[in-house]
Coordinates of C-alpha atoms and ligand atoms in Angstrom, one line a residue:
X22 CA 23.8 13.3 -9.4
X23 CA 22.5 10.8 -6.8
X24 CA 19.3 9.5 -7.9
X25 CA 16.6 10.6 -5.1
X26 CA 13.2 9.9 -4.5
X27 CA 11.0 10.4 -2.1
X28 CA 7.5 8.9 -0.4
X29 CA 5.4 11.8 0.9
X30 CA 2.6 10.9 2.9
X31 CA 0.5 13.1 4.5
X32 CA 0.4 11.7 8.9
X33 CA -3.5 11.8 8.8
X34 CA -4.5 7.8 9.2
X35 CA -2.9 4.5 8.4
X36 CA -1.6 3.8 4.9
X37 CA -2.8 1.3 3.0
X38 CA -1.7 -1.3 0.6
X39 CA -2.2 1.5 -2.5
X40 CA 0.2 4.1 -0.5
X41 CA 2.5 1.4 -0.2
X42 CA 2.7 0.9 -3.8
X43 CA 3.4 4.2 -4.0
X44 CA 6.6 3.9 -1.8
X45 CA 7.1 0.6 -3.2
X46 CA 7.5 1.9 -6.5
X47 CA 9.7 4.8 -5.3
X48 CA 11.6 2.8 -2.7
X49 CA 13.0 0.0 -5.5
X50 CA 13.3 2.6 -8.0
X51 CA 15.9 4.1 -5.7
X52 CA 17.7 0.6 -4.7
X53 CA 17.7 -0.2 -8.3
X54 CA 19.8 3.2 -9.4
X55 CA 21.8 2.7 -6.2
X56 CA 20.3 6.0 -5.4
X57 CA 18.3 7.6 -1.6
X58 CA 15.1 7.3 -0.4
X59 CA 13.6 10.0 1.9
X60 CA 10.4 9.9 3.8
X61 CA 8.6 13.0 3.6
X62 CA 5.8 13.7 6.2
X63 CA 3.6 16.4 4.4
X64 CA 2.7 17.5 7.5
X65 CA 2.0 21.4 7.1
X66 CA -1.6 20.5 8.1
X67 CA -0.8 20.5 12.1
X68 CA -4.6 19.8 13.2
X69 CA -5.1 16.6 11.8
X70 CA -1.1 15.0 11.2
X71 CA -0.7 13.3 14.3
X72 CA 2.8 12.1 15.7
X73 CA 0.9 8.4 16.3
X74 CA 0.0 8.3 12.3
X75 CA 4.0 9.6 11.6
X76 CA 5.4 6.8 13.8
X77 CA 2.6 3.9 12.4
X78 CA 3.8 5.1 8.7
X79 CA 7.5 4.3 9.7
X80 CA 6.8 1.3 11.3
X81 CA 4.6 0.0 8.1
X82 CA 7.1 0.9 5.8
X83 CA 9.5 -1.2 8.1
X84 CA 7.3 -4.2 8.1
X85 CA 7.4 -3.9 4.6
X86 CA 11.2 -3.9 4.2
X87 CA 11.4 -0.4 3.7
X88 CA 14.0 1.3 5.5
X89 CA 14.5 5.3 4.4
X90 CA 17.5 6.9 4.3
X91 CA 16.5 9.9 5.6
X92 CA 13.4 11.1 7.4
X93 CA 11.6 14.9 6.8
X94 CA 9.2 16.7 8.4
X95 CA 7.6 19.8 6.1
X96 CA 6.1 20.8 9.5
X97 CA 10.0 21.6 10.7
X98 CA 10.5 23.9 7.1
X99 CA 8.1 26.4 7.1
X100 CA 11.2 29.3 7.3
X101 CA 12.1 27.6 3.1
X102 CA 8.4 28.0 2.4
X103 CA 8.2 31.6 3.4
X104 CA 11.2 32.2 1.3
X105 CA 10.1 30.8 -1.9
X106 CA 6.7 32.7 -1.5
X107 CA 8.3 36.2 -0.9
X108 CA 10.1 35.3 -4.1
X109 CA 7.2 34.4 -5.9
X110 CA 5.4 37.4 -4.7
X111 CA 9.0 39.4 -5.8
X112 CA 8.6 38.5 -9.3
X113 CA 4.7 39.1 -9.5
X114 CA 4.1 35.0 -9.7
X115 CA 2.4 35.0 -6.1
X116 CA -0.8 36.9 -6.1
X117 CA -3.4 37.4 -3.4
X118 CA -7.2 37.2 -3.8
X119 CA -9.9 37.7 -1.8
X120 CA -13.2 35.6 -3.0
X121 CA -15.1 33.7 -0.4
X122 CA -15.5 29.5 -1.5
X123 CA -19.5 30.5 -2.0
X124 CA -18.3 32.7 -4.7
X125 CA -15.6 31.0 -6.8
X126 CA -18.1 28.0 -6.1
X127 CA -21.0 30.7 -8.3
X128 CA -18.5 31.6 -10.6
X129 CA -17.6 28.2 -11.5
X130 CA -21.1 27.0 -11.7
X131 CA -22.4 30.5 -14.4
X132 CA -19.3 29.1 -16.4
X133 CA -20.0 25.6 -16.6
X134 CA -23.5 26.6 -17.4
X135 CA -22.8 29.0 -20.2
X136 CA -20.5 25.9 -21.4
X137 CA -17.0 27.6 -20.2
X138 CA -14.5 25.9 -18.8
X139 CA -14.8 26.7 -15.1
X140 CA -11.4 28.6 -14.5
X141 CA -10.6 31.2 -12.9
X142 CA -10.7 34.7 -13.8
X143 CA -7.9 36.6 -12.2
X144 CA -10.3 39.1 -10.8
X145 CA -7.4 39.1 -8.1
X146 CA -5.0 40.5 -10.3
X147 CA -7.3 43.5 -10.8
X148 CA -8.1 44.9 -8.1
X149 CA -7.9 48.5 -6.7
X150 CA -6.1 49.5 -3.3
X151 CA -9.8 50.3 -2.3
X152 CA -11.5 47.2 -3.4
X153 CA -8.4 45.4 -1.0
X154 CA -8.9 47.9 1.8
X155 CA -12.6 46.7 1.8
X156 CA -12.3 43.4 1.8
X157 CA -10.0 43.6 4.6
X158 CA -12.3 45.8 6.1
X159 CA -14.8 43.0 6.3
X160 CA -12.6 40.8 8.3
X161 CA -11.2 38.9 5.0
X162 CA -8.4 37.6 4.6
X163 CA -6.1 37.0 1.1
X164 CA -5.4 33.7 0.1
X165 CA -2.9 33.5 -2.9
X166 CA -2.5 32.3 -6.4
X167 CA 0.2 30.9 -8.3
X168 CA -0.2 32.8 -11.7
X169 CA 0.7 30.3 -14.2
X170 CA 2.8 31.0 -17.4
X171 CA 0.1 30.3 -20.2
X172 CA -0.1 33.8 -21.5
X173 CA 2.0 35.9 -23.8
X174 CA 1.8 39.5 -22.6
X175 CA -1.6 40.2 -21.2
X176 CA -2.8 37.4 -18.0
X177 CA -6.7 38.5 -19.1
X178 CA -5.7 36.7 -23.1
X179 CA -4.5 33.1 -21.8
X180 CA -3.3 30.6 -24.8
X181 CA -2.7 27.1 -24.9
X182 CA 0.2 26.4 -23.2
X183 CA 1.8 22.7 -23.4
X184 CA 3.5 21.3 -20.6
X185 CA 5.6 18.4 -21.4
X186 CA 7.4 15.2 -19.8
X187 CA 8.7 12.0 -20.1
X188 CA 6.9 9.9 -17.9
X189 CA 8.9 7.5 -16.2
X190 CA 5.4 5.2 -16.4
X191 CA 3.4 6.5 -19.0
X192 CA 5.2 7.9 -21.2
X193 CA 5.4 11.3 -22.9
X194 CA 2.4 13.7 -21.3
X195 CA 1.0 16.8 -22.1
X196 CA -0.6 19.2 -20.2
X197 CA -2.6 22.5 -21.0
X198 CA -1.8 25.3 -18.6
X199 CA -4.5 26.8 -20.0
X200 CA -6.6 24.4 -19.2
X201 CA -6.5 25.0 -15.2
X202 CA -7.1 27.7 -12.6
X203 CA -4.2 29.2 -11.0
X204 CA -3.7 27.0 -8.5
X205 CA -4.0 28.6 -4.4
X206 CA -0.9 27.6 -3.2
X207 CA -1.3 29.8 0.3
X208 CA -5.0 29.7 2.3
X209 CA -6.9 32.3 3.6
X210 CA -5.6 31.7 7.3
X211 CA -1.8 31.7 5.8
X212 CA -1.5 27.7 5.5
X213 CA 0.0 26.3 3.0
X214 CA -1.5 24.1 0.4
X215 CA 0.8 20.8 -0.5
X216 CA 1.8 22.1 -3.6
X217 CA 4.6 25.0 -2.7
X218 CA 5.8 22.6 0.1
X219 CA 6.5 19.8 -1.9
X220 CA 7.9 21.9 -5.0
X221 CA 10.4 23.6 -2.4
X222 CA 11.5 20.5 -0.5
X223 CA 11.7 18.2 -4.2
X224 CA 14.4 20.9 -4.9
X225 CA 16.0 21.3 -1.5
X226 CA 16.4 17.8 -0.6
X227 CA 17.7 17.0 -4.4
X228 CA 14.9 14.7 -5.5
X229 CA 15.4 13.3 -9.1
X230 CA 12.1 11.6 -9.4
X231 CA 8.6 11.9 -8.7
X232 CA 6.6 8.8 -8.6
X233 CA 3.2 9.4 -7.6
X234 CA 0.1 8.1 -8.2
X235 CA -1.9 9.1 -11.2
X236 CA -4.6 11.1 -9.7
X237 CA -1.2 14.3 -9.6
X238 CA -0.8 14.0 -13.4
X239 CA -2.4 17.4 -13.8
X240 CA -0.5 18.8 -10.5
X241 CA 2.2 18.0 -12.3
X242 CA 1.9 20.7 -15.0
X243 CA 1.9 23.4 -12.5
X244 CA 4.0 21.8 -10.1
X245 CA 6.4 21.8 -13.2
X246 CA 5.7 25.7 -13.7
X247 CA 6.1 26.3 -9.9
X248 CA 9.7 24.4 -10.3
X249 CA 10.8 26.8 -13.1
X250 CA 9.6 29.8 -11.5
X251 CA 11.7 29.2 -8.6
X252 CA 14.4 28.9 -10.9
X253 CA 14.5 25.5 -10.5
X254 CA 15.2 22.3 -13.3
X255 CA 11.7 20.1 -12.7
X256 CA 12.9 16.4 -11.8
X257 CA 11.4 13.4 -13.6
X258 CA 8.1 12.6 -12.6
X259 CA 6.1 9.2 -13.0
X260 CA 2.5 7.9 -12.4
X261 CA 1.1 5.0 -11.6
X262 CA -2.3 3.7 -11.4
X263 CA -4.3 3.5 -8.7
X264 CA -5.4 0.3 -6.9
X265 CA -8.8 0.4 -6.2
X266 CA -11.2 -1.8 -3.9
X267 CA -12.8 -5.2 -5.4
X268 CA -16.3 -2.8 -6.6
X269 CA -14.1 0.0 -8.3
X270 CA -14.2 2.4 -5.3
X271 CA -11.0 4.4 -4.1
X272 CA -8.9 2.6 -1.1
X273 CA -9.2 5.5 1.4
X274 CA -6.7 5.7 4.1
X275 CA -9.4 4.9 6.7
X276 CA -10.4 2.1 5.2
X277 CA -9.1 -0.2 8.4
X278 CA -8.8 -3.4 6.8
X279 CA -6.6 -2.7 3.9
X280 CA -4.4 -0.8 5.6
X281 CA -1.2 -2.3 6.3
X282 CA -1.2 -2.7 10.1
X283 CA -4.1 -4.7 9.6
X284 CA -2.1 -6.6 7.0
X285 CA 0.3 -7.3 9.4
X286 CA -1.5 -8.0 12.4
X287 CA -4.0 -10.8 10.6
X288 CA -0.6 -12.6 9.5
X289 CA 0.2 -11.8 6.1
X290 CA 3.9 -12.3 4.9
X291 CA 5.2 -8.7 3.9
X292 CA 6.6 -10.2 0.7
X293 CA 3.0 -11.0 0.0
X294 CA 2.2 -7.7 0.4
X295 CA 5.3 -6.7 -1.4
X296 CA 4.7 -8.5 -4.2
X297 CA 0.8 -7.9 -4.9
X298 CA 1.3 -4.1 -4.5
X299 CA 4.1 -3.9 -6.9
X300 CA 2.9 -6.2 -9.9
X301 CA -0.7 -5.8 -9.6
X302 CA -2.0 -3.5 -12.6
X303 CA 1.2 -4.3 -14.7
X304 CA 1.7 -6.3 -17.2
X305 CA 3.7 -9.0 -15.5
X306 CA 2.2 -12.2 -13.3
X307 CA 1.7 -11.5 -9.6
X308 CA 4.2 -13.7 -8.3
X309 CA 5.5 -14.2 -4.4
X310 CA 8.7 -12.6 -4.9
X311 CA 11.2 -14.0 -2.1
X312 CA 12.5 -10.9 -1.3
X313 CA 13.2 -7.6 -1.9
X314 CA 16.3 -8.0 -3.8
X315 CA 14.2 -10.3 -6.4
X316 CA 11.4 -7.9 -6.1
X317 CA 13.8 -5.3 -7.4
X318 CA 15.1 -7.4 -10.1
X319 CA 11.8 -7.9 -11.2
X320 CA 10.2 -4.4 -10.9
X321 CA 10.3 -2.5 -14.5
X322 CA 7.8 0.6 -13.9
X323 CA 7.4 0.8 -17.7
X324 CA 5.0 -2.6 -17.2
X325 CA 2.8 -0.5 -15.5
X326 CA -0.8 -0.5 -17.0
X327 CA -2.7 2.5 -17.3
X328 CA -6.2 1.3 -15.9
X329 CA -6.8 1.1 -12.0
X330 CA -5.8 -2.3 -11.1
X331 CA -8.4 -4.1 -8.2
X332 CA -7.2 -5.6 -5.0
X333 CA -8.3 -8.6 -4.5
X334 CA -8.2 -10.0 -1.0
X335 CA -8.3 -13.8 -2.6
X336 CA -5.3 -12.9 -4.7
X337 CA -3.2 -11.7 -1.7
X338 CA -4.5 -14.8 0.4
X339 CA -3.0 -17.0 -2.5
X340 CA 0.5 -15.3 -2.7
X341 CA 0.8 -15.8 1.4
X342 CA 0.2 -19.4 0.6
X343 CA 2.3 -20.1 -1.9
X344 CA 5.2 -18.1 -0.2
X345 CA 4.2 -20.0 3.5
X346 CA 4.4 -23.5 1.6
X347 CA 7.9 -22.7 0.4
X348 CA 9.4 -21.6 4.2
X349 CA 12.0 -24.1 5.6
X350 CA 11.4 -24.9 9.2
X351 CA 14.1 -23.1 9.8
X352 CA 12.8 -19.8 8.2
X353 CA 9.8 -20.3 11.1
X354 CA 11.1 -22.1 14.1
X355 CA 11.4 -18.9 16.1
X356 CA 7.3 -17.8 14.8
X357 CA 6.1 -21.1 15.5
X358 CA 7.9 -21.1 19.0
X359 CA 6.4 -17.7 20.0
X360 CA 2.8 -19.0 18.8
X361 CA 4.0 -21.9 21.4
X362 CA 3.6 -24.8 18.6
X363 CA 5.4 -27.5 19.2
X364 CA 6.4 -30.4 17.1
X365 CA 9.6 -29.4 15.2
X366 CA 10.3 -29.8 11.6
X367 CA 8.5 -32.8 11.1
X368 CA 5.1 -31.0 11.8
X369 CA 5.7 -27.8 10.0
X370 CA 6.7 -30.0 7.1
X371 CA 3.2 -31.8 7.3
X372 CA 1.1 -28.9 8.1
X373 CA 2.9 -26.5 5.9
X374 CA 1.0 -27.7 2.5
X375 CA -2.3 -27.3 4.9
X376 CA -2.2 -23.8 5.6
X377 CA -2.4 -20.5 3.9
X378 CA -0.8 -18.5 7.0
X379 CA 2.1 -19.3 9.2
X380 CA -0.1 -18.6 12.2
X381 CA -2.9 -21.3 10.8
X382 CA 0.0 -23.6 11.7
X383 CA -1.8 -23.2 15.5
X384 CA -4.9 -24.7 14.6
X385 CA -3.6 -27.8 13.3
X386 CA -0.8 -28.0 16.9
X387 CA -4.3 -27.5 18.8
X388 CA -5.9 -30.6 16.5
X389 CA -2.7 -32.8 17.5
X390 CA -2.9 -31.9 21.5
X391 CA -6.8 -31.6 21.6
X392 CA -9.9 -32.4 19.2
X393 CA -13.1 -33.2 19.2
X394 CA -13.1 -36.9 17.2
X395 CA -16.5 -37.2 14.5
X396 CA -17.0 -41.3 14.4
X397 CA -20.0 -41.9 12.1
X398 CA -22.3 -44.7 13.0
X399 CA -21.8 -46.7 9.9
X400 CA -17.7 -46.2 10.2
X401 CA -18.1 -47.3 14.6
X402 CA -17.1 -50.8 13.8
X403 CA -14.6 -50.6 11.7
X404 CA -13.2 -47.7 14.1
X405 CA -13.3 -50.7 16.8
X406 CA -11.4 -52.5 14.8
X407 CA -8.8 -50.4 13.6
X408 CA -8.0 -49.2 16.9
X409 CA -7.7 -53.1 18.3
X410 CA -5.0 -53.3 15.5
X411 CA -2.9 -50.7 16.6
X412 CA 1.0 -51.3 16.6
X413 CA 2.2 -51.2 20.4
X414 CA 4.6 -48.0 21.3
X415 CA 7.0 -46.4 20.6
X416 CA 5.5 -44.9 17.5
X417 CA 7.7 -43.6 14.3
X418 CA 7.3 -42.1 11.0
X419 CA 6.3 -45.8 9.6
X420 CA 3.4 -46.6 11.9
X421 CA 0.7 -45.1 10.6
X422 CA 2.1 -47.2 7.1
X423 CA 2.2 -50.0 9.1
X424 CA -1.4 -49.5 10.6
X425 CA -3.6 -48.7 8.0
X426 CA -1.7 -51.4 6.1
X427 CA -3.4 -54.0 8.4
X428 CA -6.4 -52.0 9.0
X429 CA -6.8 -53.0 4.7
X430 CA -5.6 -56.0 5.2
X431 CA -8.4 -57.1 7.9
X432 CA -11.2 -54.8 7.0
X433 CA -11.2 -54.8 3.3
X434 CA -11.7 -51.6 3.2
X435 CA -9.5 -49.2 1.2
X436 CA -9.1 -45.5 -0.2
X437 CA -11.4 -42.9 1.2
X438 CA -13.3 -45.3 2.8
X439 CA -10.0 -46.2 4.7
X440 CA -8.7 -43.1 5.4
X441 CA -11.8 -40.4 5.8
X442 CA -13.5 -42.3 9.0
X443 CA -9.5 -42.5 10.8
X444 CA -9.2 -39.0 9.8
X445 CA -12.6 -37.5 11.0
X446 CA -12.2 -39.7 14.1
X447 CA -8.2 -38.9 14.8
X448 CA -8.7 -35.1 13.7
X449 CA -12.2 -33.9 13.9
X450 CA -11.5 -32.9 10.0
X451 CA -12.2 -34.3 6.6
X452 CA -9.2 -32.6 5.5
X453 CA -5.6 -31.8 6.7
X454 CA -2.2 -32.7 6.8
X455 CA -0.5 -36.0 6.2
X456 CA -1.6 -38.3 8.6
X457 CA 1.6 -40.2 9.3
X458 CA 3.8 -37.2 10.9
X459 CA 0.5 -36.0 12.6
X460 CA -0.6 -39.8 14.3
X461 CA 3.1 -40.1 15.4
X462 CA 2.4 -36.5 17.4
X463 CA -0.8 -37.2 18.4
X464 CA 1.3 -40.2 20.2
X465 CA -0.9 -43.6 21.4
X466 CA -3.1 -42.3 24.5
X467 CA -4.7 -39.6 23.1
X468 CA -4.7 -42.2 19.7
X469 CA -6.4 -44.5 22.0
X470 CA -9.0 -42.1 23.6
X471 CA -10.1 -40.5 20.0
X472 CA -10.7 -44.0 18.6
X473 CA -12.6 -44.8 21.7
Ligands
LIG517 N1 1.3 14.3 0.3 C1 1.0 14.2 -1.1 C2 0.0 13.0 -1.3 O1 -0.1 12.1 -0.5 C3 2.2 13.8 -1.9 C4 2.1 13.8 -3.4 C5 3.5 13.7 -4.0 O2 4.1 12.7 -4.0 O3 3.9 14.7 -4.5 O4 -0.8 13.1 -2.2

């Protein structure tokens, strides 16, 4: 059997960088068992998925190296969900109820404060023809419950029912069906909840594994019930943990600036994305990974940890850099061209140790064509003087050696109190890139003028 997974993302904003890990960790689970990847949109909520949030998710998952090899809508599938809830119904699984949120939300609270778990009862199970007839009378409408196997003979006398699976993350898990309410898997107005969905399509389309993050652990015991009850085998599942902001809160999906158009837009490398979203929270360094094909190699979701791992926006800052100080000129001609800066290889090779982003690259092409020079007063006569002793034209790679060699020579000065004043007054900067590639560029007028 081909080994399948799948990313299921509901269309309703931007992902973000925890999403992708999500489809990261599906998408080279997949490549690395030569198996498929599908794209999922759980999109059976039709008011808020939106066609612009389907197309941005493709395109993200694109800039992230992430091609699928099939795309599905659940909005296009409603005909299989149908099915598999007539069948439920059939065999009795399926059942409807009729209490209003106020309600269940009074029930649950007289448990909790008796000190019962807040389940639910099953009052839908009970009752009469009449009781329905009524509540339809007042304009209700039946939304229906999975009833879940954790009872012998009697669904009033539940008993501790243990769910198992071997994590592909964590481990072996356990869940109680007894522990949970049976879950609504149709609404009041006939939508339908994620779960039947996602149980139907995971079977239709073949899927072999489930990683998800690890807030479904608990979905996962009734998803696994659901599975069986459509006489189904469940597939493996997995969770990871969940990346949350730098104070511990959840990444939501309209949090703008994590998400990964934002990512893309302010310049980050997607192998910097890559690579933080996959080995954050595991037990292996964050490294800049290349590219996907050493990402894979690397990824093991066994390293996993258990605790919520924090995104850092330093630590993703740091992984751009060290993967933009690696990049041959070659790898960035055609970026630095479209950015319009000029210089060639011998400029990218001087900025490239300068800058934590390609596009930073600009700044310093701006410093060579323009800047503002800072001549201190106590540094104006030795300024004078170095420019009186500059070598005539045409300038090379060696001429700034040349210069500053005689600049020592006649001014006795040397080190920083050589270098800093021709830098602040040739750059504007106390810091930067080396200056013999960047005086050649600057070129002897504008040399001239900036000393002046
Ligand atoms: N649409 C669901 C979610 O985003 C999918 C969960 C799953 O992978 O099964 O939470």
């Amino acid at each position: 059997m081909t080994v399948t997974l799948r990313f299921a993302p509901s269309p309703t904003g931007n992902i973000h960088i925890g999403n992708a890990r999500t489809a990261l960790v599906n998408w080279l689970y997949a490549k690395k068992n030569d198996g498929q990847f599908i794209l999922r949109f759980d999109d059976t909520d039709v008011e808020r998925s939106k066609v612009e949030f389907a197309e941005g998710i493709e395109r993200d998952l694109r800039w992230l190296g992430i091609e699928p090899d099939r795309i599905e809508r659940q909005s296009t599938r409603f005909s299989s969900y149908d099915e598999a809830a007539e069948k439920l119904k059939v065999k009795g699984l399926l059942y409807a109820c009729y209490e209003t949120a106020d309600e269940l939300d009074r029930r649950r609270k007289r448990l909790l404060a008796r000190g019962l778990p807040p389940i639910y009862d099953r009052s839908g199970l009970r009752y009469s023809l009449k009781e329905i007839a009524a509540f339809e009378a007042e304009g209700r409408t039946a939304h229906w419950r999975f009833l879940l196997p954790n009872y012998e003979d009697d669904p009033f006398t539940t008993k501790r029912t243990e769910v198992h699976w071997d994590d592909v993350v964590r481990g072996r898990q356990t869940v109680d069906l007894a522990s949970m309410s049976d879950p609504v898997l149709i609404r009041g107005d006939g939508t339908y909840l994620y779960t039947l969905p996602s149980v139907v399509d995971d079977i239709e389309f073949g899927i072999t594994h489930i990683i998800r993050g690890d807030d479904h652990v608990t979905n996962t015991g009734a998803q696994i019930a659901v599975f069986e009850a459509l006489d189904a085998k469940a597939p493996a599942f997995g969770h990871h943990n969940l990346l949350t902001s730098a104070d511990g809160s959840g990444l939501s999906k309209r949090l703008g600036s994590l998400s990964i158009a934002n990512l893309a837009e302010d310049g980050f490398e997607p192998m910097a994305v890559v690579s933080l979203a996959v080995l954050i929270g595991t037990s292996q360094a964050v490294e800049p990974m290349k590219n996907m094909a050493a990402m894979a190699a690397r990824f093991d979701p066994q390293t996993i940890t258990k605790s919520a791992a924090k995104f850092d926006m330093a630590e993703l800052l740091g992984l751009n850099k060290r993967l933009v100080h690696d990049y041959s000129y070659d790898a960035v001609s055609e970026r630095l061209s479209a950015l319009n800066i000029g210089g060639g290889e011998e400029f990218w090779n001087a900025v490239r140790p300068n800058i934590e982003k390609v596009s930073d690259a600009a700044d310093w092409w701006a410093i060579v064509n323009d800047a503002n020079p800072v001549i201190d007063d106590e540094d104006r006569d030795f300024i004078s003087e170095a420019k009186a002793l500059l070598p005539d034209g045409p300038w090379d790679g060696e001429t700034w050696k040349k210069w500053t060699a005689l600049v020592k020579e006649k001014t006795g000065r040397k080190g920083k109190g050589l270098f800093m004043p021709l830098r602040k007054a040739l750059t504007g900067q106390e810091h930067g890139p080396e200056l013999a590639t960047i005086l050649q560029l600057i070129g002897p007028e504008k040399t001239l003028a900036r000393l002046s």
